[in-house]
Short mmCIF file of C-alpha atoms and ligand atoms in Angstrom, two decimals:
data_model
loop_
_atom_site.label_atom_id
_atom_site.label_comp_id
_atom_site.label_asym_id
_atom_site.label_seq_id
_atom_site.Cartn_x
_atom_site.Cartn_y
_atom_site.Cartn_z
CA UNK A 1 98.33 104.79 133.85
CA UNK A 2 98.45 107.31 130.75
CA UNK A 3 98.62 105.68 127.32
CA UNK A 4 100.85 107.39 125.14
CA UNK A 5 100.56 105.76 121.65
CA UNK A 6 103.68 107.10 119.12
CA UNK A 7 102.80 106.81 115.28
CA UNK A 8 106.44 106.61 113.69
CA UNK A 9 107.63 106.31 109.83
CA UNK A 10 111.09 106.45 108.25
CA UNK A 11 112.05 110.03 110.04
CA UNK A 12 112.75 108.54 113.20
CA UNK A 13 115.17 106.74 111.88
CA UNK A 14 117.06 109.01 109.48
CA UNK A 15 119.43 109.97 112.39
CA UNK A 16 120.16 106.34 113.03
CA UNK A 17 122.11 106.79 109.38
CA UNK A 18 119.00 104.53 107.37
CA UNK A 19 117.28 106.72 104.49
CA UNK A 20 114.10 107.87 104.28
CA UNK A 21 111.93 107.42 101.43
CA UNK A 22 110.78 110.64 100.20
CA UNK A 23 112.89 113.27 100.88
CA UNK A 24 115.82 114.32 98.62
CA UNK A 25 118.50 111.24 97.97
CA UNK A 26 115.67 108.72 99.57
CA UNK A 27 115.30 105.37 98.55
CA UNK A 28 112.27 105.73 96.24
CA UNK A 29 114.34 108.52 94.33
CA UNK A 30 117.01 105.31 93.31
CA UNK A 31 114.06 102.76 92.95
CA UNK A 32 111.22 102.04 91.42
CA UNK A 33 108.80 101.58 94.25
CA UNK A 34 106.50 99.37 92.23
CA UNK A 35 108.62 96.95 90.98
CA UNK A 36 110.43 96.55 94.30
CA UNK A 37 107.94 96.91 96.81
CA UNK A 38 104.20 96.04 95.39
CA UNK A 39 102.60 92.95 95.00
CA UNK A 40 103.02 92.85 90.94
CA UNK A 41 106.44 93.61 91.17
CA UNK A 42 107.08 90.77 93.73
CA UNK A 43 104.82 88.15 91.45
CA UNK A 44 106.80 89.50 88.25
CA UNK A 45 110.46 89.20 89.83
CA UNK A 46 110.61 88.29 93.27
CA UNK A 47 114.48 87.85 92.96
CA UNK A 48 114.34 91.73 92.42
CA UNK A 49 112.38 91.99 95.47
CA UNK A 50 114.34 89.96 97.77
CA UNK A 51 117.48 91.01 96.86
CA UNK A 52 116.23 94.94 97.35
CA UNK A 53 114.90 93.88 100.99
CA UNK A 54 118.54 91.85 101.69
CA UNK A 55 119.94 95.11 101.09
CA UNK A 56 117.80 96.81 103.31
CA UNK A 57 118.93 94.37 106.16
CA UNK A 58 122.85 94.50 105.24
CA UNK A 59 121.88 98.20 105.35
CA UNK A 60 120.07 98.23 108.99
CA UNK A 61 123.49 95.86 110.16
CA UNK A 62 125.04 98.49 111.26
CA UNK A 63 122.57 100.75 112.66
CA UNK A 64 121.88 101.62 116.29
CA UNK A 65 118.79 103.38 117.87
CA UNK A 66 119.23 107.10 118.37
CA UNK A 67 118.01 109.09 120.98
CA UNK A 68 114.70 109.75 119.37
CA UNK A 69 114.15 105.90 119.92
CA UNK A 70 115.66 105.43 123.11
CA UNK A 71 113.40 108.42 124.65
CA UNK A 72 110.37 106.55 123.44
CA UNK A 73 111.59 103.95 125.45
CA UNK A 74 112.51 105.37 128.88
CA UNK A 75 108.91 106.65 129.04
CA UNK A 76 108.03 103.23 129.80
CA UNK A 77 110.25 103.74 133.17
CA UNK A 78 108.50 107.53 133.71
CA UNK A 79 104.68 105.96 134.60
CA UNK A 80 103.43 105.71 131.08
CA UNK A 81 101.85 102.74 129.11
CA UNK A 82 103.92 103.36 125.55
CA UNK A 83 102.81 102.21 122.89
CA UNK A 84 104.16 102.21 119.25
CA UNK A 85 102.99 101.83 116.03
CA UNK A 86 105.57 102.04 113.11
CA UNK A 87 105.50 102.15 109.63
CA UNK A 88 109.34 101.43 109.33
CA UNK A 89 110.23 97.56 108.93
CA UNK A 90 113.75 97.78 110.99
CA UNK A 91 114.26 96.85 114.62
CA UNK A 92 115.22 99.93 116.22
CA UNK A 93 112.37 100.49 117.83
CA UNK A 94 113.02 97.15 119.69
CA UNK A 95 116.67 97.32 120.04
CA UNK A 96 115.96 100.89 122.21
CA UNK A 97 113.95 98.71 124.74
CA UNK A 98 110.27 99.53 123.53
CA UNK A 99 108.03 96.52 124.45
CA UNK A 100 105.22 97.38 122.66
CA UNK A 101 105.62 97.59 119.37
CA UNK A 102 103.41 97.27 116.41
CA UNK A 103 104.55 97.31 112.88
CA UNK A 104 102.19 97.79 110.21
CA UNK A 105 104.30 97.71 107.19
CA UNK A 106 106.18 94.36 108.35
CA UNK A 107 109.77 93.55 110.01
CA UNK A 108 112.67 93.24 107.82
CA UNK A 109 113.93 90.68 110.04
CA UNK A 110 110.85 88.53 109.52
CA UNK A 111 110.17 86.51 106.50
CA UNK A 112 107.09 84.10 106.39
CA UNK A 113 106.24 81.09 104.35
CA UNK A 114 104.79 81.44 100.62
CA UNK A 115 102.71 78.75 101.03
CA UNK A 116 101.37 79.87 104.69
CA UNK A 117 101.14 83.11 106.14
CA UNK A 118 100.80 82.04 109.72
CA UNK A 119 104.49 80.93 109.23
CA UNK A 120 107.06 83.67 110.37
CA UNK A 121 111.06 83.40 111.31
CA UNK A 122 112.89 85.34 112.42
CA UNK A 123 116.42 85.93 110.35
CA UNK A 124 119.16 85.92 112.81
CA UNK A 125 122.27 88.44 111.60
CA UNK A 126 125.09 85.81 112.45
CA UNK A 127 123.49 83.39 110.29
CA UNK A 128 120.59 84.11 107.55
CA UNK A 129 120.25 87.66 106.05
CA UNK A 130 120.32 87.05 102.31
CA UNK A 131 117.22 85.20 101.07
CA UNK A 132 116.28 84.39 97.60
CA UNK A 133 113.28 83.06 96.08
CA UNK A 134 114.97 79.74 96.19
CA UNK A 135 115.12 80.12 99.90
CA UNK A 136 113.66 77.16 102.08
CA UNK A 137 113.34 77.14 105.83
CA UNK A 138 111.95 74.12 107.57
CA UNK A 139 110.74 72.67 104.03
CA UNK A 140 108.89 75.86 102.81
CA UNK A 141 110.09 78.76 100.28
CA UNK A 142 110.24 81.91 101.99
CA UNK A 143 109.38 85.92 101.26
CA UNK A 144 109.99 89.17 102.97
CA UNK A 145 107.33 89.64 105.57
CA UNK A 146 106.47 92.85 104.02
CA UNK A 147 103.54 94.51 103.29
CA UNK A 148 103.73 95.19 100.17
CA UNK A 149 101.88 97.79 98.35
CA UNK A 150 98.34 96.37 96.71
CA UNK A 151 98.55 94.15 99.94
CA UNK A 152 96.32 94.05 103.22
CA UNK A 153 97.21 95.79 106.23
CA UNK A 154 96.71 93.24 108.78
CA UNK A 155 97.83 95.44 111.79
CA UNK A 156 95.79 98.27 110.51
CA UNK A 157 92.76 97.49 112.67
CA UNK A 158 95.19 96.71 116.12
CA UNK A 159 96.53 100.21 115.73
CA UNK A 160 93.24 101.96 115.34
CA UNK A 161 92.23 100.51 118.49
CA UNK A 162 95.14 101.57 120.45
CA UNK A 163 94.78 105.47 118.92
CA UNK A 164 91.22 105.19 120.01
CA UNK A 165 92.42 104.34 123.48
CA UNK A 166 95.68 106.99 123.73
CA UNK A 167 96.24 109.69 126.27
CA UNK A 168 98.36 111.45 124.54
CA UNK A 169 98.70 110.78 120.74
CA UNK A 170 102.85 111.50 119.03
CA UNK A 171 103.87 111.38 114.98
CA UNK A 172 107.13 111.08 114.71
CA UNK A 173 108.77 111.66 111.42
CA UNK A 174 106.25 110.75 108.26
CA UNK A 175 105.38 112.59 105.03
CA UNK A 176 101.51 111.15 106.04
CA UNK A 177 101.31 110.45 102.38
CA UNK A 178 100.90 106.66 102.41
CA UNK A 179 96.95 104.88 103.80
CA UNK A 180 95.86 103.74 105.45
CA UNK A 181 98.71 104.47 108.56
CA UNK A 182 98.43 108.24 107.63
CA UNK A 183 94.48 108.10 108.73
CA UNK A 184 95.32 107.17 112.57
CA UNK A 185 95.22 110.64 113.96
CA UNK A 186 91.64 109.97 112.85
CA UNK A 187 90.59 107.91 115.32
CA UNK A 188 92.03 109.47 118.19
CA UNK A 189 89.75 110.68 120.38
CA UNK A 190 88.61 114.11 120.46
CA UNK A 191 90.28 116.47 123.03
CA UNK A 192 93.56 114.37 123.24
CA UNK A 193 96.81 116.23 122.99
CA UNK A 194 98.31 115.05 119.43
CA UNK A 195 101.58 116.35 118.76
CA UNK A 196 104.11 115.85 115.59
CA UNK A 197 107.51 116.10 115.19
CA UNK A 198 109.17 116.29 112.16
CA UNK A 199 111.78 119.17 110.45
CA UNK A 200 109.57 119.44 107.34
CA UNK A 201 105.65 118.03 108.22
CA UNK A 202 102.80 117.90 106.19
CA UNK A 203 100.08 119.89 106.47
CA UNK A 204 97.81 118.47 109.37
CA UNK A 205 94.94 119.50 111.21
CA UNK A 206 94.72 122.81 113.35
CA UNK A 207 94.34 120.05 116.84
CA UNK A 208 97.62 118.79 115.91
CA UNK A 209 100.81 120.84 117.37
CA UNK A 210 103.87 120.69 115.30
CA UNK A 211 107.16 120.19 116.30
CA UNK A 212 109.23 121.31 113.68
CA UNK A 213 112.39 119.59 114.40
CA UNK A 214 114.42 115.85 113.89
CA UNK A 215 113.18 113.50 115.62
CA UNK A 216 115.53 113.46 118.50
CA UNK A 217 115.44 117.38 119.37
CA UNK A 218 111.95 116.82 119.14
CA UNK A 219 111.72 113.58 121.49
CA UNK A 220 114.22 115.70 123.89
CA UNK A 221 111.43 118.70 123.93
CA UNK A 222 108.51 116.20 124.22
CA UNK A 223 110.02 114.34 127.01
CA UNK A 224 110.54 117.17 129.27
CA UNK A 225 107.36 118.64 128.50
CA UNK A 226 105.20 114.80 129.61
CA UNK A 227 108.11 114.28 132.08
CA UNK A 228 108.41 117.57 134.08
CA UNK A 229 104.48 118.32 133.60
CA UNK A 230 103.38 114.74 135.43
CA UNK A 231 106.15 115.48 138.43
P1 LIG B 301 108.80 109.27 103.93
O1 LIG B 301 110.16 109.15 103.32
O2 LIG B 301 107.64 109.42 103.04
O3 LIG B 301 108.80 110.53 104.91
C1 LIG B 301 109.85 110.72 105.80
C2 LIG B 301 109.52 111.85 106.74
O4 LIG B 301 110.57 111.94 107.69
C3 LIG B 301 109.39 113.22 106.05
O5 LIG B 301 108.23 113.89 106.51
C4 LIG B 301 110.66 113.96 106.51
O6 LIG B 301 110.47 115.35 106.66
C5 LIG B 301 110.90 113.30 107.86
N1 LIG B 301 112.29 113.35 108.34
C6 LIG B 301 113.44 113.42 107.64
N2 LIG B 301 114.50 113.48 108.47
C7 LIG B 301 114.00 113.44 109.74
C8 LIG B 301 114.57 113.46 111.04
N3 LIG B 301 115.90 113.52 111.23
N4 LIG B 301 113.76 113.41 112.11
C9 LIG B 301 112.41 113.33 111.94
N5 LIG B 301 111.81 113.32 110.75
C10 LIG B 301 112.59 113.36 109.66
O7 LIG B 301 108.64 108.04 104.94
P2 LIG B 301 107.30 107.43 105.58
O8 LIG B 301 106.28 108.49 105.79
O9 LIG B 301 107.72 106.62 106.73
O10 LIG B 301 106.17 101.68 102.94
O11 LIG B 301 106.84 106.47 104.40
C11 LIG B 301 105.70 105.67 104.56
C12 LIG B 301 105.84 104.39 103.80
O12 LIG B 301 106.19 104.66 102.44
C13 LIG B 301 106.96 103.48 104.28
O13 LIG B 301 106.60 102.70 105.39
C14 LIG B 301 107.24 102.64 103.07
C15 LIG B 301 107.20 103.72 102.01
O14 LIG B 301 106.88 103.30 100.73
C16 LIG B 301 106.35 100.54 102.26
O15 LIG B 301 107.36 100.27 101.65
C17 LIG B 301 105.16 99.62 102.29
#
């Protein structure tokens, strides 16, 4: 069965009504990326830092998957082995019906013990989504389960192996600005169609081919084209 393995960021879910980071009016333009998503910043006021994360998740409350999403998942019903690998920390990915996702920048629905990393729970919306740093679940103080910036990238090494293994190779929506995710084109292999959709992309290699367009009309061109072409 054909691997496809998707590389998503924030993009793919700008039409789901949740804001980038970058572009004009994104988050990092009313924030100060440092002190609420690094390492230091969490160590120097983690009630900063989890009260910008429980407004993340208040934010993603409302949100449903859009058709960029959803596309990703009906593949999985079309003969191909889908795998993705997102940089964004919502669900949407998983409410759409993908079953293989891997996030490499954390799940906003997650948080994980402070005194053991191996300990992760999941927040349920009807009864936890405000934590603080005063937060205890099953005797242990709690914080986002996040990657924060100055951190490890855990799932770094996962995802290289699935690029290395991909058929067909799609970037959906990501200024490519932030490393290590933005290396993964690197490691697929050689000769494998790599397409990337997004309505203003970076500059990328001359192997990649652009689709300059939202994720959605994008997803609707690049599932007729692996669709039609394998009937
Ligand atoms: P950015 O905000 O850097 O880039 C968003 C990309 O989405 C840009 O290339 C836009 O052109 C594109 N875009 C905007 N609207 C779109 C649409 N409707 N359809 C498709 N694409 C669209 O977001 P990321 O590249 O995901 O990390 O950012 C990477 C990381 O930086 C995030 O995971 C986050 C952030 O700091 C952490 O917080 C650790």
């Amino acid at each position: 069965m054909k691997k496809i393995v998707f590389s998503t960021g924030a993009g793919v879910s700008a039409e789901s009504g949740l804001s980038t980071f970058r572009d004009a009016g994104g988050l990092w333009e009313g924030y100060d990326v440092m002190a609420v998503a690094s390492h230091d910043g969490y160590v120097a006021n983690p009630a900063l830092v989890h009260d910008f994360y429980n407004q993340r998740r208040r934010e993603l409350a409302g949100k449903a998957p859009n058709e960029a999403h959803r596309l990703i998942a009906a593949l999985e019903k079309e003969g191909y082995e889908v795998y993705v690998i997102t940089q964004n920390v919502d669900n949407l990915h998983e409410q759409a019906g993908s079953t293989r996702v891997t996030h490499l920048h954390g799940e906003l629905m997650k948080v994980r013990a402070v005194d053991n990393e191996h300990l992760v729970y999941e927040l349920k919306p009807e009864t936890v989504l405000e934590t603080t740093p005063e937060t205890v679940i099953e005797g242990h103080k709690v914080r986002p389960h996040i990657v924060f910036f100055q951190e490890a990238v855990p799932m770094f090494e996962p995802a290289t192996a699935l690029a290395a293994e991909a058929d067909v190779f799609v970037i959906i929506g990501t200024s490519l600005v932030v490393y290590p995710a933005a290396a993964l084109l690197r490691y697929v292999r050689p000769g494998v169609p790599i397409f990337y959709i997004d309505p203003n992309p970076a500059a990328v290699p001359d192997n990649v081919t652009v689709i300059r367009a939202t994720a959605s009309e994008g997803m609707r061109q690049l599932y007729k084209l692996l669709v039609e072409k394998e009937k």
